[in-house]
Coordinates of C-alpha atoms in Angstrom, one line a residue:
Chain L
X655 CA 15.5 135.7 49.4
X656 CA 17.6 138.6 49.8
X657 CA 14.9 140.7 48.0
X658 CA 12.5 139.4 50.4
X659 CA 14.5 140.4 53.3
X660 CA 15.5 143.9 51.9
X661 CA 11.8 144.5 51.4
X662 CA 10.6 143.5 54.7
X663 CA 13.7 145.2 56.4
X664 CA 12.8 148.7 54.8
X665 CA 9.0 148.2 55.3
X666 CA 9.3 147.4 59.0
X667 CA 12.0 150.1 59.6
X668 CA 10.1 153.0 57.9
X669 CA 7.0 151.8 60.2
X670 CA 6.0 154.0 63.0
X671 CA 3.3 153.1 65.6
X672 CA 2.2 155.6 68.2
X673 CA 2.3 154.4 71.8
X674 CA -0.7 154.3 74.2
X675 CA -1.5 157.7 75.3
X676 CA -1.1 156.7 79.3
X677 CA 2.2 155.5 78.9
X678 CA 4.2 158.3 79.6
X679 CA 2.6 158.8 82.9
X680 CA 3.6 154.9 83.7
X681 CA 7.1 155.8 82.8
X682 CA 7.3 159.2 84.8
X683 CA 5.9 157.1 88.2
X684 CA 8.8 155.1 87.9
X685 CA 11.7 157.5 86.8
X686 CA 14.0 158.7 89.4
X687 CA 13.5 162.1 91.0
X688 CA 15.1 165.2 90.5
X689 CA 19.2 165.4 91.7
X690 CA 18.4 167.7 94.6
X691 CA 15.4 165.4 96.0
X692 CA 16.4 162.1 97.8
X693 CA 17.0 159.0 95.9
X694 CA 16.8 155.8 97.6
X695 CA 19.7 153.6 96.5
X696 CA 18.9 149.9 96.5
X697 CA 20.8 148.5 99.6
X698 CA 22.9 145.7 97.9
X699 CA 24.4 147.9 95.2
X700 CA 25.6 150.7 97.8
X701 CA 26.7 147.9 99.8
X702 CA 28.8 146.1 97.2
X703 CA 30.4 149.3 96.2
X704 CA 31.4 150.0 99.4
X705 CA 32.4 146.5 100.0
X706 CA 34.8 146.7 97.2
X707 CA 36.3 149.8 98.4
X708 CA 36.6 148.6 101.7
X709 CA 38.4 145.3 100.5
X710 CA 41.0 147.5 98.5
X711 CA 41.7 149.8 101.4
X712 CA 42.0 146.8 103.9
X713 CA 44.5 145.1 101.7
X714 CA 46.5 148.3 100.9
X715 CA 46.1 149.0 104.8
X716 CA 47.5 145.4 105.8
X717 CA 50.2 145.6 103.2
X718 CA 51.4 149.1 104.4
X719 CA 51.7 147.2 108.0
X720 CA 53.5 144.5 107.0
X721 CA 56.1 146.6 105.2
X722 CA 56.4 149.0 108.1
X723 CA 56.5 146.2 110.8
X724 CA 59.4 144.3 108.8
X725 CA 61.8 147.3 108.6
X726 CA 61.8 147.8 112.5
X727 CA 62.0 144.5 114.1
X728 CA 65.0 144.4 115.8
X729 CA 63.2 143.8 119.4
X730 CA 61.0 141.2 118.0
X731 CA 63.8 139.4 116.7
X732 CA 65.8 139.6 120.0
X733 CA 62.4 137.6 121.0
X734 CA 62.9 135.2 118.5
X735 CA 66.5 134.6 119.8
X736 CA 65.1 134.1 123.1
X737 CA 63.0 131.3 122.0
X738 CA 65.7 129.2 120.8
X739 CA 69.0 130.6 119.0
X740 CA 69.9 128.1 116.5
X741 CA 73.1 129.4 115.5
X742 CA 75.5 131.9 116.8
X743 CA 78.4 132.7 114.9
X744 CA 81.5 134.5 116.1
X745 CA 83.4 135.6 113.3
X746 CA 85.5 138.7 112.0
X747 CA 84.0 141.1 109.4
X748 CA 86.9 143.7 109.5
X749 CA 88.7 144.2 106.3
X750 CA 91.6 146.4 107.8
X751 CA 92.7 144.0 110.2
X752 CA 93.9 139.9 109.7
X753 CA 90.8 137.6 110.4
X754 CA 92.6 135.1 112.9
X755 CA 89.8 133.2 114.2
X756 CA 86.2 132.1 113.5
X757 CA 84.2 130.5 116.0
X758 CA 81.1 128.7 115.5
X759 CA 79.0 128.4 119.0
X760 CA 75.8 126.3 118.3
X761 CA 72.6 126.2 120.2
X762 CA 73.7 129.0 122.6
X763 CA 71.4 131.7 124.0
X764 CA 72.0 135.2 124.3
X765 CA 72.5 135.2 127.6
X766 CA 75.2 132.1 127.6
X767 CA 76.9 133.8 124.5
X768 CA 77.6 136.9 127.0
X769 CA 78.7 134.9 129.3
X770 CA 80.9 132.8 127.0
X771 CA 82.2 135.5 125.3
X772 CA 83.2 137.2 128.9
X773 CA 84.5 134.2 129.9
X774 CA 86.1 133.2 127.0
X775 CA 88.0 136.7 126.5
X776 CA 88.7 136.7 130.3
X777 CA 90.1 133.4 130.4
X778 CA 92.1 133.9 127.4
X779 CA 93.5 137.0 128.7
X780 CA 93.9 135.1 132.2
X781 CA 95.5 132.2 130.5
X782 CA 98.0 135.2 129.5
X783 CA 98.1 134.0 125.7
X784 CA 100.8 135.7 124.5
X785 CA 100.7 135.6 121.0
X786 CA 97.5 137.5 120.5
X787 CA 95.1 140.3 121.3
X788 CA 91.4 141.2 121.3
X789 CA 90.9 144.3 119.7
X790 CA 87.3 144.8 120.1
X791 CA 83.9 142.9 119.8
X792 CA 81.0 144.1 118.1
X793 CA 77.5 142.9 118.9
X794 CA 74.5 142.7 116.1
X795 CA 71.4 141.2 116.1
X796 CA 69.9 140.3 112.3
X797 CA 68.1 137.6 110.7
X798 CA 67.8 135.5 114.0
X799 CA 71.4 135.3 114.5
X800 CA 73.6 137.1 116.8
X801 CA 77.0 137.8 115.1
X802 CA 79.7 139.3 116.8
X803 CA 82.6 140.7 115.0
X804 CA 85.8 139.9 116.5
X805 CA 89.1 141.4 115.5
X806 CA 92.4 140.4 117.0
X807 CA 95.9 141.0 116.1
X808 CA 99.1 139.1 116.5
X809 CA 101.8 141.0 118.7
X810 CA 104.0 143.1 116.5
X811 CA 107.0 142.1 118.6
X812 CA 105.3 143.1 121.5
X813 CA 104.6 140.5 124.7
X814 CA 101.4 139.7 126.0
X815 CA 101.8 141.5 129.2
X816 CA 102.8 144.6 127.5
X817 CA 99.2 144.1 125.9
X818 CA 97.3 143.3 129.1
X819 CA 98.6 146.6 130.2
X820 CA 96.7 148.8 127.5
X821 CA 93.5 149.3 129.7
X822 CA 91.7 150.4 126.8
X823 CA 91.5 147.1 125.3
X824 CA 90.0 145.9 128.2
X825 CA 87.4 148.1 129.1
X826 CA 86.3 148.3 125.5
X827 CA 85.5 144.5 125.5
X828 CA 83.8 145.1 129.0
X829 CA 81.5 147.7 128.0
X830 CA 80.2 145.8 125.2
X831 CA 79.4 142.9 127.2
X832 CA 77.4 145.4 129.8
X833 CA 75.3 146.4 126.7
X834 CA 74.4 142.9 125.8
X835 CA 73.4 142.7 129.7
X836 CA 71.1 145.2 129.0
X837 CA 69.4 143.8 125.9
X838 CA 68.9 140.5 127.6
X839 CA 66.9 142.4 130.1
X840 CA 64.9 143.9 127.3
X841 CA 64.5 140.4 126.2
X842 CA 62.7 139.2 129.1
X843 CA 60.4 142.0 128.9
X844 CA 59.3 141.5 125.7
X845 CA 58.9 137.9 125.8
X846 CA 56.2 138.3 128.5
X847 CA 54.1 140.5 126.5
X848 CA 54.5 138.8 123.3
X849 CA 51.6 137.1 121.5
X850 CA 53.5 134.0 121.6
X851 CA 52.3 133.4 125.1
X852 CA 49.2 132.5 123.5
X853 CA 49.7 130.9 120.2
X854 CA 52.3 128.3 121.5
X855 CA 55.5 128.4 119.3
X856 CA 57.6 125.7 119.2
X857 CA 60.2 126.9 116.4
X858 CA 59.9 126.3 113.4
X859 CA 56.5 125.4 113.9
X860 CA 53.4 127.0 115.7
X861 CA 50.4 125.4 116.6
X862 CA 46.7 126.6 117.5
X863 CA 43.3 125.0 117.4
X864 CA 40.0 125.8 118.5
X865 CA 37.2 128.0 117.1
X866 CA 37.4 131.1 114.7
X867 CA 35.3 133.5 112.9
X868 CA 35.9 136.3 110.6
X869 CA 34.8 138.8 107.7
X870 CA 35.9 138.2 104.3
X871 CA 35.5 139.8 100.8
X872 CA 35.8 137.8 97.8
X873 CA 36.1 138.2 94.0
X874 CA 35.7 135.5 91.4
X875 CA 35.8 135.5 88.0
X876 CA 33.0 133.0 86.3
X877 CA 33.6 131.5 83.0
X878 CA 31.1 129.1 81.0
X879 CA 31.3 128.0 77.5
X880 CA 30.5 131.6 76.0
X881 CA 30.5 133.9 78.8
X882 CA 32.2 135.7 81.3
X883 CA 31.0 137.3 84.5
X884 CA 32.0 138.8 87.7
X885 CA 31.3 137.7 91.1
X886 CA 31.6 139.7 94.7
X887 CA 30.9 138.0 97.7
X888 CA 31.0 139.3 101.4
X889 CA 30.4 137.6 104.2
X890 CA 31.4 135.7 107.4
X891 CA 33.4 132.7 107.5
X892 CA 33.6 130.3 110.7
X893 CA 35.5 127.6 111.2
X894 CA 36.8 124.9 113.7
X895 CA 40.5 123.7 113.9
X896 CA 40.3 120.5 115.6
X897 CA 43.9 119.6 115.1
X898 CA 47.0 121.4 115.0
X899 CA 46.7 120.7 111.3
X900 CA 43.2 120.0 110.2
X901 CA 39.9 121.8 110.5
X902 CA 36.4 122.4 108.4
X903 CA 35.3 125.8 107.6
X904 CA 32.1 127.3 106.6
X905 CA 30.2 130.4 106.8
X906 CA 27.4 132.7 105.3
X907 CA 28.1 134.8 102.2
X908 CA 26.3 137.4 100.2
X909 CA 27.0 136.7 96.6
X910 CA 26.1 139.0 93.6
X911 CA 26.8 137.9 90.1
X912 CA 26.8 140.6 87.1
X913 CA 25.6 139.5 83.7
X914 CA 26.3 142.0 81.1
X915 CA 23.0 142.1 79.1
X916 CA 24.7 142.9 75.7
X917 CA 27.8 142.7 74.0
X918 CA 29.5 145.5 71.7
X919 CA 28.6 146.1 68.3
X920 CA 30.9 147.7 65.9
X921 CA 29.0 150.6 64.0
X922 CA 26.5 151.6 67.4
X923 CA 27.2 152.9 70.7
X924 CA 27.2 150.2 73.4
X925 CA 25.2 149.9 76.5
X926 CA 26.3 147.6 79.0
X927 CA 23.5 147.2 81.2
X928 CA 24.5 144.7 83.9
X929 CA 21.8 142.1 85.4
X930 CA 22.6 141.0 88.9
X931 CA 22.0 137.6 90.1
X932 CA 22.0 137.7 93.9
X933 CA 22.3 134.6 96.6
X934 CA 23.3 133.3 99.7
X935 CA 26.3 131.0 99.6
X936 CA 27.1 128.4 102.4
X937 CA 30.6 126.5 101.7
X938 CA 31.5 123.3 103.5
X939 CA 35.3 123.0 103.5
X940 CA 37.9 120.5 104.9
X941 CA 41.3 122.2 105.4
X942 CA 44.7 121.2 106.0
X943 CA 47.3 123.4 107.7
X944 CA 51.1 123.9 107.3
X945 CA 51.9 126.3 110.1
X946 CA 55.5 127.7 110.4
X947 CA 57.0 130.6 111.8
X948 CA 58.2 133.3 109.0
X949 CA 61.2 135.1 109.7
X950 CA 60.9 137.2 106.9
X951 CA 57.6 138.5 108.5
X952 CA 58.5 138.0 112.1
X953 CA 55.2 136.3 112.6
X954 CA 53.7 133.3 112.8
X955 CA 52.0 132.1 109.6
X956 CA 50.1 129.1 108.3
X957 CA 49.7 127.8 104.7
X958 CA 46.2 126.0 104.4
X959 CA 45.1 123.9 101.4
X960 CA 41.3 124.1 101.5
X961 CA 38.4 122.0 99.4
X962 CA 34.9 121.1 99.6
X963 CA 31.4 121.8 98.5
X964 CA 29.5 125.2 97.9
X965 CA 25.9 125.5 98.0
X966 CA 24.0 128.6 97.0
X967 CA 20.6 129.8 97.0
X968 CA 19.4 132.3 94.4
X969 CA 17.5 135.4 96.2
X970 CA 15.8 136.8 93.0
X971 CA 14.8 133.7 90.8
X972 CA 15.1 130.7 93.3
X973 CA 18.0 129.2 91.4
X974 CA 20.2 126.6 93.2
X975 CA 23.7 126.2 92.9
X976 CA 25.9 123.5 93.8
X977 CA 29.6 123.1 93.0
X978 CA 33.2 121.9 94.1
X979 CA 36.1 124.5 94.9
X980 CA 39.5 124.1 96.3
X981 CA 42.5 126.4 97.0
X982 CA 45.2 127.8 99.4
X983 CA 45.3 130.2 101.9
X984 CA 48.0 132.1 103.7
X985 CA 47.5 133.1 107.4
X986 CA 49.4 135.7 108.9
X987 CA 49.1 136.4 112.7
X988 CA 48.8 140.0 113.8
X989 CA 48.2 139.3 117.7
X990 CA 47.4 136.4 119.6
X991 CA 43.9 136.1 118.4
X992 CA 43.8 137.9 114.8
X993 CA 45.1 136.8 111.8
X994 CA 45.0 138.1 108.0
X995 CA 44.2 135.5 105.5
X996 CA 44.7 135.6 101.7
X997 CA 43.6 133.1 99.6
X998 CA 42.9 131.9 96.1
X999 CA 40.6 129.2 95.0
X1000 CA 39.2 127.6 91.7
X1001 CA 36.3 125.4 91.0
X1002 CA 33.4 124.6 89.2
X1003 CA 29.3 124.5 89.6
X1004 CA 26.1 124.2 87.8
X1005 CA 22.8 125.9 88.6
X1006 CA 19.7 124.5 88.8
X1007 CA 16.4 126.7 88.2
X1008 CA 13.1 126.6 87.0
X1009 CA 13.7 129.4 84.4
X1010 CA 15.7 129.7 81.2
X1011 CA 17.8 132.6 81.2
X1012 CA 21.3 133.3 79.8
X1013 CA 23.5 132.8 83.1
X1014 CA 21.2 130.7 84.9
X1015 CA 20.8 128.1 82.2
X1016 CA 20.7 124.7 83.3
X1017 CA 23.0 121.9 82.4
X1018 CA 25.9 124.1 81.8
X1019 CA 29.1 124.0 83.6
X1020 CA 30.4 127.2 85.1
X1021 CA 34.0 127.5 86.3
X1022 CA 35.7 130.1 88.6
X1023 CA 38.6 131.4 90.0
X1024 CA 38.9 133.8 92.3
X1025 CA 41.0 135.5 95.3
X1026 CA 39.9 136.7 98.7
X1027 CA 40.8 138.1 102.3
X1028 CA 39.7 137.9 105.7
X1029 CA 40.2 139.1 109.3
X1030 CA 39.7 136.3 111.2
X1031 CA 39.6 136.2 114.8
X1032 CA 40.6 133.0 117.0
X1033 CA 38.5 132.0 120.2
X1034 CA 41.8 130.0 121.5
X1035 CA 42.1 128.8 124.7
X1036 CA 45.4 129.9 126.7
X1037 CA 48.3 127.2 126.1
X1038 CA 50.9 126.6 128.4
Chain Y
X1119 CA 8.1 179.7 72.9
X1120 CA 11.4 177.8 72.4
X1121 CA 9.9 174.3 73.2
X1122 CA 6.9 175.2 70.9
X1123 CA 9.4 175.8 68.0
X1124 CA 11.0 172.4 68.9
X1125 CA 7.7 170.6 69.0
X1126 CA 6.7 172.0 65.7
X1127 CA 9.9 171.2 63.8
X1128 CA 9.7 167.8 65.7
X1129 CA 6.3 167.1 64.4
X1130 CA 7.9 167.4 60.8
X1131 CA 11.3 165.7 61.3
X1132 CA 10.4 163.3 64.2
X1133 CA 13.5 161.1 65.3
X1134 CA 15.7 162.9 62.4
X1135 CA 15.5 165.8 64.6
X1136 CA 17.3 164.3 67.7
X1137 CA 20.3 163.6 65.5
X1138 CA 21.3 167.4 65.5
X1139 CA 24.3 167.1 68.2
X1140 CA 23.9 170.6 69.5
X1141 CA 20.2 169.9 70.4
X1142 CA 20.5 166.6 71.6
X1143 CA 23.3 167.2 74.1
X1144 CA 21.0 169.8 75.8
X1145 CA 18.1 167.5 76.1
X1146 CA 20.2 164.7 77.4
X1147 CA 21.8 166.8 79.8
X1148 CA 18.4 168.3 80.9
X1149 CA 17.0 164.6 81.2
X1150 CA 20.2 163.0 83.2
X1151 CA 19.2 166.3 85.7
X1152 CA 15.9 165.0 86.0
X1153 CA 14.1 167.6 84.1
X1154 CA 10.8 166.2 83.6
X1155 CA 10.2 168.3 80.3
X1156 CA 13.2 167.4 78.7
X1157 CA 12.2 163.9 79.7
X1158 CA 8.7 164.2 78.2
X1159 CA 10.2 165.9 75.0
X1160 CA 12.4 163.0 74.5
X1161 CA 9.7 160.4 75.0
X1162 CA 7.6 161.9 72.6
X1163 CA 10.5 162.5 69.9
X1164 CA 11.4 159.0 69.9
X1165 CA 8.3 156.7 71.1
X1166 CA 6.9 156.0 68.0
X1167 CA 10.2 154.4 66.5
X1168 CA 11.0 152.8 69.6
X1169 CA 7.4 151.3 70.3
X1170 CA 7.6 150.2 66.5
X1171 CA 10.6 148.1 67.7
X1172 CA 8.7 146.7 70.8
X1173 CA 5.8 145.7 68.7
X1174 CA 8.2 143.6 66.4
X1175 CA 10.0 141.9 69.2
X1176 CA 6.6 141.4 71.2
X1177 CA 3.7 139.1 70.6
X1178 CA 1.3 141.3 70.9
X1179 CA 0.4 145.2 71.8
X1180 CA 0.4 144.6 75.5
X1181 CA 3.5 143.0 75.7
X1182 CA 4.9 145.6 73.4
X1183 CA 4.0 148.3 75.9
X1184 CA 5.4 146.6 78.9
X1185 CA 8.6 146.4 77.0
X1186 CA 8.8 150.2 75.8
X1187 CA 7.8 151.1 79.4
X1188 CA 11.0 149.1 80.9
X1189 CA 13.2 150.2 78.2
X1190 CA 12.5 153.8 78.8
X1191 CA 13.1 153.3 82.3
X1192 CA 16.6 151.6 81.4
X1193 CA 17.2 154.3 78.7
X1194 CA 16.6 157.4 81.0
X1195 CA 18.8 155.5 83.7
X1196 CA 21.6 155.0 81.5
X1197 CA 21.4 158.4 79.8
X1198 CA 25.0 159.2 81.2
X1199 CA 26.5 156.6 79.3
X1200 CA 25.5 158.0 75.8
X1201 CA 28.7 159.2 74.0
X1202 CA 27.7 162.2 71.9
X1203 CA 29.9 161.1 69.0
X1204 CA 27.0 158.6 67.8
X1205 CA 23.6 159.1 66.6
X1206 CA 21.0 159.1 69.3
X1207 CA 18.3 157.2 68.0
X1208 CA 20.6 154.3 67.1
X1209 CA 21.8 154.4 70.5
X1210 CA 18.3 154.5 72.1
X1211 CA 17.1 151.5 69.5
X1212 CA 19.9 149.7 70.9
X1213 CA 19.0 150.1 74.5
X1214 CA 15.3 149.2 73.7
X1215 CA 16.3 146.3 71.6
X1216 CA 18.6 145.1 74.3
X1217 CA 15.6 145.1 76.8
X1218 CA 13.5 143.2 74.6
X1219 CA 16.2 140.7 74.2
X1220 CA 16.3 140.3 78.0
X1221 CA 12.6 140.3 78.4
X1222 CA 12.4 137.5 75.7
X1223 CA 15.4 135.5 77.4
X1224 CA 13.6 135.3 80.5
X1225 CA 10.7 133.5 78.8
X1226 CA 10.6 129.7 78.8
X1227 CA 11.1 128.0 75.5
X1228 CA 12.6 130.6 73.3
X1229 CA 13.8 128.5 71.0
X1230 CA 10.9 126.0 70.4
X1231 CA 11.4 124.6 67.0
X1232 CA 8.0 123.6 65.2
X1233 CA 8.4 120.7 62.6
X1234 CA 4.8 121.3 61.2
X1235 CA 5.9 124.1 59.0
X1236 CA 5.4 123.5 55.3
X1237 CA 9.2 124.2 53.8
X1238 CA 7.6 125.3 50.3
X1239 CA 10.4 127.3 48.1
X1240 CA 7.9 130.3 46.8
X1241 CA 9.2 132.9 44.9
X1242 CA 7.7 136.2 45.9
X1243 CA 6.2 139.3 43.8
X1244 CA 8.0 142.1 46.0
X1245 CA 4.8 144.0 45.2
X1246 CA 2.7 141.6 47.3
X1247 CA 4.8 142.6 50.4
X1248 CA 5.0 146.4 49.3
X1249 CA 1.0 146.6 49.1
X1250 CA 1.0 145.0 52.5
X1251 CA -0.7 147.3 55.1
X1252 CA 2.1 148.1 58.0
X1253 CA -0.4 146.7 60.8
X1254 CA -0.8 143.5 58.9
X1255 CA 2.5 142.9 58.3
X1256 CA 3.3 143.6 62.1
X1257 CA 0.8 141.3 63.1
X1258 CA 2.3 138.4 60.8
X1259 CA 5.6 139.1 62.8
X1260 CA 4.0 139.3 66.0
X1261 CA 2.1 136.0 65.3
X1262 CA 5.4 134.3 64.8
X1263 CA 6.9 132.0 67.8
X1264 CA 8.9 134.0 69.7
X1265 CA 12.2 132.3 69.2
X1266 CA 11.9 132.7 65.4
X1267 CA 10.7 136.4 65.7
X1268 CA 13.7 137.2 67.8
X1269 CA 16.0 135.9 65.4
X1270 CA 14.2 137.3 62.2
X1271 CA 14.4 140.7 63.8
X1272 CA 17.7 140.8 64.8
X1273 CA 19.0 139.5 61.5
X1274 CA 16.8 140.6 58.7
X1275 CA 15.4 144.1 60.3
X1276 CA 18.4 145.0 62.7
X1277 CA 21.4 143.7 60.9
X1278 CA 23.1 141.6 63.6
X1279 CA 25.3 138.9 62.1
X1280 CA 24.7 135.2 63.0
X1281 CA 27.4 134.9 65.4
X1282 CA 26.6 137.6 67.5
X1283 CA 23.2 136.6 67.7
X1284 CA 24.4 133.4 68.8
X1285 CA 26.5 135.0 71.5
X1286 CA 23.4 137.3 72.5
X1287 CA 20.8 134.5 72.8
X1288 CA 23.6 131.6 73.8
X1289 CA 22.7 129.5 71.0
X1290 CA 25.1 128.2 68.0
X1291 CA 25.2 129.7 64.8
X1292 CA 23.6 126.7 63.3
X1293 CA 20.4 127.1 65.0
X1294 CA 20.3 130.7 64.6
X1295 CA 20.2 130.3 60.8
X1296 CA 17.9 127.4 60.9
X1297 CA 15.5 129.3 62.9
X1298 CA 15.8 132.1 60.7
X1299 CA 14.8 130.1 57.7
X1300 CA 11.8 128.7 59.3
X1301 CA 10.9 132.1 60.2
X1302 CA 11.1 133.1 56.7
X1303 CA 8.7 130.3 55.4
X1304 CA 6.5 130.9 57.9
X1305 CA 6.2 134.6 57.0
X1306 CA 5.7 133.6 53.7
X1307 CA 3.2 131.2 54.3
X1308 CA 1.2 133.8 56.3
X1309 CA 1.4 136.5 53.5
X1310 CA 0.0 134.0 51.1
X1311 CA -2.8 133.3 53.2
X1312 CA -3.6 136.7 53.7
X1313 CA -3.2 137.4 49.9
X1314 CA -5.6 134.6 49.4
X1315 CA -8.0 135.8 51.9
X1316 CA -8.0 138.9 50.4
X1317 CA -8.7 137.5 46.7
X1318 CA -12.0 135.7 48.3
X1319 CA -13.1 138.7 50.1
X1320 CA -12.9 141.0 46.5
X1321 CA -14.6 137.9 44.8
X1322 CA -17.5 137.8 46.9
X1323 CA -17.9 142.0 46.7

């Protein structure tokens, strides 16, 4: 049998048949023009290329904003404190002096806290405590806590009345309290202009409902029994959150699945000539939201679990897709009505097609995993 | 003048000419730049070999023309991907073969198995095949069902291993082996038939 194959191979490989004379004219007509002439690039190819570039730059930009906004958040954190200060700690951090007292004041607003310090200091002084002295009070705000450094010393043989005569001590304490009052006025001002006026915050949770609309880019990796494909989508998601923690989402997406037409061989140069299967996809997903206020980002956030069905209609060869997908999303608010959504998902689907083709084959289960990002705009009603 | 020399040399050496790296790099770059003369030159040089590939994978002359036309458009479009480390003719053959496979995969019933083939083990005199006219052999190949023909071409003529054929056509290795065996038998039967007809013709004279 080897001889038979060998003889046939040799004979067929040595054959040469001239193509018809007019074939070059047909080919020439379909070849692109010279480089200096205008070349019309199919819309969807350039569209996909730019959408991929745009989504990468979008993610990088948002990441930068997140990092930068996180480094200078004092004012916003003061705003956080104005909502509900959960814990105020009065403590000493100085190593050079003796720690005398640690006071923990729970559920105090900064204003009350200031007053308490003032009154406490005054009352202590007024009460003529003769065994201690207040050297200074320092005020810091970090990580949603108001921390006050308080140093006090036992008198070294000095009487309380002697210490009360040291004006510098009392003056210093008062000046700190004045500074706090200035901060308090800032708090009120920022609060009025903050985005929390529309997205109602009752820390540690937030609530929002209503319509939203957005723009989304998505990348999926598709696998079946023998092959792997890349899938890019771009489109408009839309949703309605009918409750604080539940909603439905859908949308319309343009999808491109790239199918390499050839795998590599060992002894020859390789050409990967991708074939694209384009389709319009419409998902219908249920989502369950866990909303919270992120102290790290200083922004309201929401984790959504989404799952549902996905329908696709092929643009080129009329194939249809039907599948299931599930995943998780992370929403970060950047304003009253704007949020960045980052998500990942997994799922499976089948193609139904009148044609026999490699990717589009019937009766083949395809699996996909992917990531996406979107910018979503909420059409919220103002909440009191 | 230079082009004329090129062409005369080409007529002598045909596709081997294009394996000379220094020359092919100029031609390929010219084609990438959209130089029509260079493109035509490349076509003239390579088309007989590539058309033969298309004839092998097609069921008739017209289909082979379509395959070659589409193959050349892909070849020119992908010329920038050619790395000058390889032999150009091998690369071009690969592009055109891939295109033929793509076209065949779009066809329904690519892997239709006919059970009416007589599986008779027969030994073949190598001279019988060697004496076959090229055109007759091509007709026999083209007359095969396109599933058989594709696997026969990929494995026997182009030297692809079964595993790779299975991946390319999305079938299992066992199927590709059984299809190839059937293709061999069918070819043998057809050669026998042809030989028989030839004998009848000779006796009639």
